[in-house]
PDB file of C-alpha atoms in Angstrom:
ATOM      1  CA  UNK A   1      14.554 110.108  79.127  1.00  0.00           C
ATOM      2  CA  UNK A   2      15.462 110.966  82.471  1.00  0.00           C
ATOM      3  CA  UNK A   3      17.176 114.074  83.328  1.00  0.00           C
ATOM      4  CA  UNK A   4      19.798 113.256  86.497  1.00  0.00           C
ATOM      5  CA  UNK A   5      21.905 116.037  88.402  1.00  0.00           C
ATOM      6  CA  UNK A   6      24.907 115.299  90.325  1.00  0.00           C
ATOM      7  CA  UNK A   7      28.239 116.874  90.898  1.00  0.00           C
ATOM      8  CA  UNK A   8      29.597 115.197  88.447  1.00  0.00           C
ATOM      9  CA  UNK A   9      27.214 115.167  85.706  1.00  0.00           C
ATOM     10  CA  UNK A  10      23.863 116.550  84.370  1.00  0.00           C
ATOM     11  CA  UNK A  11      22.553 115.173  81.423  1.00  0.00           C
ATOM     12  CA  UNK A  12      19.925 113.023  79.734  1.00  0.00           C
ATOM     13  CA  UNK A  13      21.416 109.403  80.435  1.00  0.00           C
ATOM     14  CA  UNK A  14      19.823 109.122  83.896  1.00  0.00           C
ATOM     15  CA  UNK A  15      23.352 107.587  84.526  1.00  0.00           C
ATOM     16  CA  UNK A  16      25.354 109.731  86.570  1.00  0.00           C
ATOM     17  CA  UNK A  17      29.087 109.147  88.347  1.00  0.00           C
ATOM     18  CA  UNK A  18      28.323 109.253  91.763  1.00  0.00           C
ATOM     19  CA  UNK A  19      29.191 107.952  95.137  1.00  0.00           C
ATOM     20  CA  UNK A  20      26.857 104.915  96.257  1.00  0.00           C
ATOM     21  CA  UNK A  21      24.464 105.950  98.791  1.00  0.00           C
ATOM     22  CA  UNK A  22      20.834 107.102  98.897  1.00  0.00           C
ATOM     23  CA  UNK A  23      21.428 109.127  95.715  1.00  0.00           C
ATOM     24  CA  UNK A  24      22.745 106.621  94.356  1.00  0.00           C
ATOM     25  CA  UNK A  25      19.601 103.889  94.979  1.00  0.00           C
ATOM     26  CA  UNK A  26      17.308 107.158  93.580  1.00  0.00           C
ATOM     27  CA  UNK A  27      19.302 107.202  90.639  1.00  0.00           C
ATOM     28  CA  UNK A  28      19.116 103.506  89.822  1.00  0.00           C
ATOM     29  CA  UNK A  29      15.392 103.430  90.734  1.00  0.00           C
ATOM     30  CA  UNK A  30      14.623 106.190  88.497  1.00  0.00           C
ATOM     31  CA  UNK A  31      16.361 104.457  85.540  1.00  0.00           C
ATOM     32  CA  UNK A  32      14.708 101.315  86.719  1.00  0.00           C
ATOM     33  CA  UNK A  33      11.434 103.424  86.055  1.00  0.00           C
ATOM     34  CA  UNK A  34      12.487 104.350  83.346  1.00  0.00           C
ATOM     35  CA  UNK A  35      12.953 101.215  81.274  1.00  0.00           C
ATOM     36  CA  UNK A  36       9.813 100.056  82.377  1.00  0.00           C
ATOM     37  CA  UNK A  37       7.977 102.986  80.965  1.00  0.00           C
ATOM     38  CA  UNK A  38      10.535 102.602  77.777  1.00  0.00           C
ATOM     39  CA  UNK A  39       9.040  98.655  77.903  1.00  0.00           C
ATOM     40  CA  UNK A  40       5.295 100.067  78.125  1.00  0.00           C
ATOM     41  CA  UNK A  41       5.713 102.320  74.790  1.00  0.00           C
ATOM     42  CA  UNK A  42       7.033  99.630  72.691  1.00  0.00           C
ATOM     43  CA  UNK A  43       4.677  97.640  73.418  1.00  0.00           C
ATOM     44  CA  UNK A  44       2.093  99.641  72.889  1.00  0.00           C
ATOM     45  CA  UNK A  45       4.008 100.753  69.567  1.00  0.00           C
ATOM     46  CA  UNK A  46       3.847  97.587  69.020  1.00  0.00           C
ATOM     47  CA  UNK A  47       0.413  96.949  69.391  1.00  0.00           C
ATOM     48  CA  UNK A  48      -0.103 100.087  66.852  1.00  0.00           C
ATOM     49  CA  UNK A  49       1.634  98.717  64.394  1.00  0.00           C
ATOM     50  CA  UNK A  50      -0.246  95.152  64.408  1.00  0.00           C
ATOM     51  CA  UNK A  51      -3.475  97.414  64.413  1.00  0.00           C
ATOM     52  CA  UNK A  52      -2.538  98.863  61.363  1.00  0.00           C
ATOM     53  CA  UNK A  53      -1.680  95.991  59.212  1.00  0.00           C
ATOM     54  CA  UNK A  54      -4.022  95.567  56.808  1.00  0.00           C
ATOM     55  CA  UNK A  55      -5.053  92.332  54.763  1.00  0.00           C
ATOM     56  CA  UNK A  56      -2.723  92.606  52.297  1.00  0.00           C
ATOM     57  CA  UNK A  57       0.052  93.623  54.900  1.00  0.00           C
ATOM     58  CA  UNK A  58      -0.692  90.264  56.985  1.00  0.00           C
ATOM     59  CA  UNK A  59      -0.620  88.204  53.159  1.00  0.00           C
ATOM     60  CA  UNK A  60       2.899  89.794  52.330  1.00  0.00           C
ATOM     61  CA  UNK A  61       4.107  89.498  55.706  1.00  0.00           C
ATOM     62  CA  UNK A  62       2.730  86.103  56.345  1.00  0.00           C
ATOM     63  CA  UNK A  63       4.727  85.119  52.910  1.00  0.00           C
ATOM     64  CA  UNK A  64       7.567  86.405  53.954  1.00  0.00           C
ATOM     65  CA  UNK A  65       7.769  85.244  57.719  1.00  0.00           C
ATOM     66  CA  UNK A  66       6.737  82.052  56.555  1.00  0.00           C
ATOM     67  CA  UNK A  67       4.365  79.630  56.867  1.00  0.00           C
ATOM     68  CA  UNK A  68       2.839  78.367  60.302  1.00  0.00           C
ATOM     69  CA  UNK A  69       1.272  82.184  60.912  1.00  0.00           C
ATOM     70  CA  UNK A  70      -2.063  82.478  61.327  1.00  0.00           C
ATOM     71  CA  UNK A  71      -3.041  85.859  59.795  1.00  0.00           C
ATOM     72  CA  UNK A  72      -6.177  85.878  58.812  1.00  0.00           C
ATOM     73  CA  UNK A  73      -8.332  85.756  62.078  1.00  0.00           C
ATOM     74  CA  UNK A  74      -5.615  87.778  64.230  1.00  0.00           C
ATOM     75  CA  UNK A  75      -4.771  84.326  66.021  1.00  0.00           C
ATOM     76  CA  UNK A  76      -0.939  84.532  65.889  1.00  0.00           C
ATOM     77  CA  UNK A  77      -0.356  88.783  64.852  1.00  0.00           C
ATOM     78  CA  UNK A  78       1.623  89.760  67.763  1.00  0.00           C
ATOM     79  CA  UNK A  79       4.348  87.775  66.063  1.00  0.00           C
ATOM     80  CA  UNK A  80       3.774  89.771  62.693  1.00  0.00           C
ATOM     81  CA  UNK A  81       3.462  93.398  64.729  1.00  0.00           C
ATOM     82  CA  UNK A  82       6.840  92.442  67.059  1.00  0.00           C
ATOM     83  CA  UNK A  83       8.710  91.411  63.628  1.00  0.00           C
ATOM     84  CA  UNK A  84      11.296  93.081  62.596  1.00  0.00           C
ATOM     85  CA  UNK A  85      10.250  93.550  58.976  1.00  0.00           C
ATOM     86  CA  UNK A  86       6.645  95.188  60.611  1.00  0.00           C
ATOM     87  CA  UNK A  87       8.899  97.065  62.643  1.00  0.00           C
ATOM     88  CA  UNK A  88      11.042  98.202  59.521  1.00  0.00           C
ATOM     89  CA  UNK A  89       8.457  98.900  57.150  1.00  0.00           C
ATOM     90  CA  UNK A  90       6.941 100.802  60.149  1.00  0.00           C
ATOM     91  CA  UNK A  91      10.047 102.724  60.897  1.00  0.00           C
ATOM     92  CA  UNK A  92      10.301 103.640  57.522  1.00  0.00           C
ATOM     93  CA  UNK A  93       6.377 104.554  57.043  1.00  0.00           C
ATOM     94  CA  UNK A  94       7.429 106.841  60.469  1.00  0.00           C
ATOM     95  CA  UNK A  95      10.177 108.636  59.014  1.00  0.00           C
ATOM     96  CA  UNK A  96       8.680 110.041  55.925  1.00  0.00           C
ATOM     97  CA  UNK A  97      10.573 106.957  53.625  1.00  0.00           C
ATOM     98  CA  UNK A  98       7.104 105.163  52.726  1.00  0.00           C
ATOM     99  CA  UNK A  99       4.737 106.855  52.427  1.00  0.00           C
ATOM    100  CA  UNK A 100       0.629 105.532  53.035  1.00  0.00           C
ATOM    101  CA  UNK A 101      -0.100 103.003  50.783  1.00  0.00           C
ATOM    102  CA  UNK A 102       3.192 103.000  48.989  1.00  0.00           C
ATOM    103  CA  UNK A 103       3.680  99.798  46.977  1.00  0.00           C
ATOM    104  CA  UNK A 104       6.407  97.898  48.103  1.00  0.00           C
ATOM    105  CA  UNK A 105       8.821  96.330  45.482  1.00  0.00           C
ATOM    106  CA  UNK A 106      11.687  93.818  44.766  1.00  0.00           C
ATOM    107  CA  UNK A 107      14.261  96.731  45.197  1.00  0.00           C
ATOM    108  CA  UNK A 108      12.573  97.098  48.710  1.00  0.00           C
ATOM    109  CA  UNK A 109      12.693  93.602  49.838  1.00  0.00           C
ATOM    110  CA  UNK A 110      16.726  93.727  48.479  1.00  0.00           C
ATOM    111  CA  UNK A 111      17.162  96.969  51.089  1.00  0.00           C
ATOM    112  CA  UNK A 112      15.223  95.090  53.611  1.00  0.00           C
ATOM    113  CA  UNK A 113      17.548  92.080  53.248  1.00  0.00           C
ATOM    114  CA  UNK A 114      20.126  93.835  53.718  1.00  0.00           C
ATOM    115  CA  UNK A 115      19.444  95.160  57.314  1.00  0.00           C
ATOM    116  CA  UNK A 116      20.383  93.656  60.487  1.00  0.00           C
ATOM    117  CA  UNK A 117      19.024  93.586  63.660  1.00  0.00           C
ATOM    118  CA  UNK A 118      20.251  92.895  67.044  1.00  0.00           C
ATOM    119  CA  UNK A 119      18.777  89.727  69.479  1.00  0.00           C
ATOM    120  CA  UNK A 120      18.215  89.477  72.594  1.00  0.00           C
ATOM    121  CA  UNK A 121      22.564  89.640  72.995  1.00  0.00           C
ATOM    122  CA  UNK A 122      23.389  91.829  70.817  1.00  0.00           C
ATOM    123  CA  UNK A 123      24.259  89.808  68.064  1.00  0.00           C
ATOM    124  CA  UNK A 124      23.309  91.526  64.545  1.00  0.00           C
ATOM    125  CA  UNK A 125      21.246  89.104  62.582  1.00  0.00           C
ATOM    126  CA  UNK A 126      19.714  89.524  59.509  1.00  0.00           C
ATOM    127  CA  UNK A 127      16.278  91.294  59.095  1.00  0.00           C
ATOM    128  CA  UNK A 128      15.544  88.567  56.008  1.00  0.00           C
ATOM    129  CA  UNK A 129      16.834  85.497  56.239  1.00  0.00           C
ATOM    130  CA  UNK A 130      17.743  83.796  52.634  1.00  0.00           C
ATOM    131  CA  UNK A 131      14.165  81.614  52.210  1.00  0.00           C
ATOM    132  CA  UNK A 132      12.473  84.747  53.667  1.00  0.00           C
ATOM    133  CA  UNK A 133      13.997  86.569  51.044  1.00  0.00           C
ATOM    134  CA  UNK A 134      12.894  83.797  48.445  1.00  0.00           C
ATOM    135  CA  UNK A 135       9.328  83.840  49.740  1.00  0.00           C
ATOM    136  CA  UNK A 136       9.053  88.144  49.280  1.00  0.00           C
ATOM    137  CA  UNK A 137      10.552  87.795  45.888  1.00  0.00           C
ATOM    138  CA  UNK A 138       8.452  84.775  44.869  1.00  0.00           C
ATOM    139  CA  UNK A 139       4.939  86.542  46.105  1.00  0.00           C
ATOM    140  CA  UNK A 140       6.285  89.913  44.736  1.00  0.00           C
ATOM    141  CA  UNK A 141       6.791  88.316  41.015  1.00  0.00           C
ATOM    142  CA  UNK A 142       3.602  86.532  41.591  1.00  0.00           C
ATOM    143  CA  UNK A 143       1.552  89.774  42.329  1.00  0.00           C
ATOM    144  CA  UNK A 144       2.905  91.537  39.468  1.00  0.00           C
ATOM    145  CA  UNK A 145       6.334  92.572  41.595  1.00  0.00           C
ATOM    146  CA  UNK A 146       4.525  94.900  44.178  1.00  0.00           C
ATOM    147  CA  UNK A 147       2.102  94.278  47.459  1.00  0.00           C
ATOM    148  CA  UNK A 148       0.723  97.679  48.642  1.00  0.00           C
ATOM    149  CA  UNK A 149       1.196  97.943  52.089  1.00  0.00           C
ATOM    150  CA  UNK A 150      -0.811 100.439  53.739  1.00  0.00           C
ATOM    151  CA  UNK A 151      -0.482 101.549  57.644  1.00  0.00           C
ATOM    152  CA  UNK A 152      -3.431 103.240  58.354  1.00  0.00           C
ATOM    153  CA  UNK A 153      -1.831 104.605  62.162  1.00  0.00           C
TER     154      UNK A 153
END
């Protein structure tokens, strides 16, 4: 966050009510910097998260995001570690909701499916769509209703 001082404002924002002039440009170019540095640590989140995923992580998820993924040698991850069930699970793991190597279970794939994300314009859309939904339950009842998943970060 960027702290920004004006007369009419201080705060966190780095978006201040100003007149347009050099302070102004400074203003935008510091929130311009930023968002860029904003970018850099989630991708590099990112990229922590697909570290993390272990085999059975990449199985479930693969099952779940559907087929066409290539898991196995790391060919295709950074479309498991940018989804937003990694990102989900991950958040969760974060905040102190799942804990390392906590199994994951129907009832969690039912909270998970009923989540919604935002695109790229701000539309909410559903973290599970309804055959992604099928595909966690049917690999959940197959593995005895449960795949650990285990984020080692």
């Amino acid at each position: 966050m960027v702290n920004v001082s004006s007369p009419a404002t201080t705060g966190e924002l780095g978006l201040a009510s100003s007149a347009r002039g050099h302070d102004g440009l400074a203003v935008a170019r510091t929130a311009s910097a930023s968002g860029a540095a904003l970018a850099r640590e989630a991708r590099a989140r990112q990229a922590r998260v697909l570290a993390s995923l272990t085999v059975s992580d990449r199985s479930f998820l693969e099952v779940v995001l559907g087929p066409g993924l290539e898991l196995a040698d790391g060919a295709s991850t950074e479309e498991i570690g940018a989804s937003p069930l990694a990102a989900q699970v991950a958040a969760d793991r974060d905040s102190g909701q799942l804990p390392q190597g906590c199994p994951i279970d129907i009832a969690y794939v039912r909270l998970l499916a009923g989540f919604s994300v935002q695109d790229e314009t701000g539309t909410p859309q559903p973290l599970l769509g309804p055959r992604q939904y099928d595909r966690a339950r049917r690999y959940l009842d197959e593995h005895g209703g449960r795949a650990t998943i285990d984020f080692r970060t």
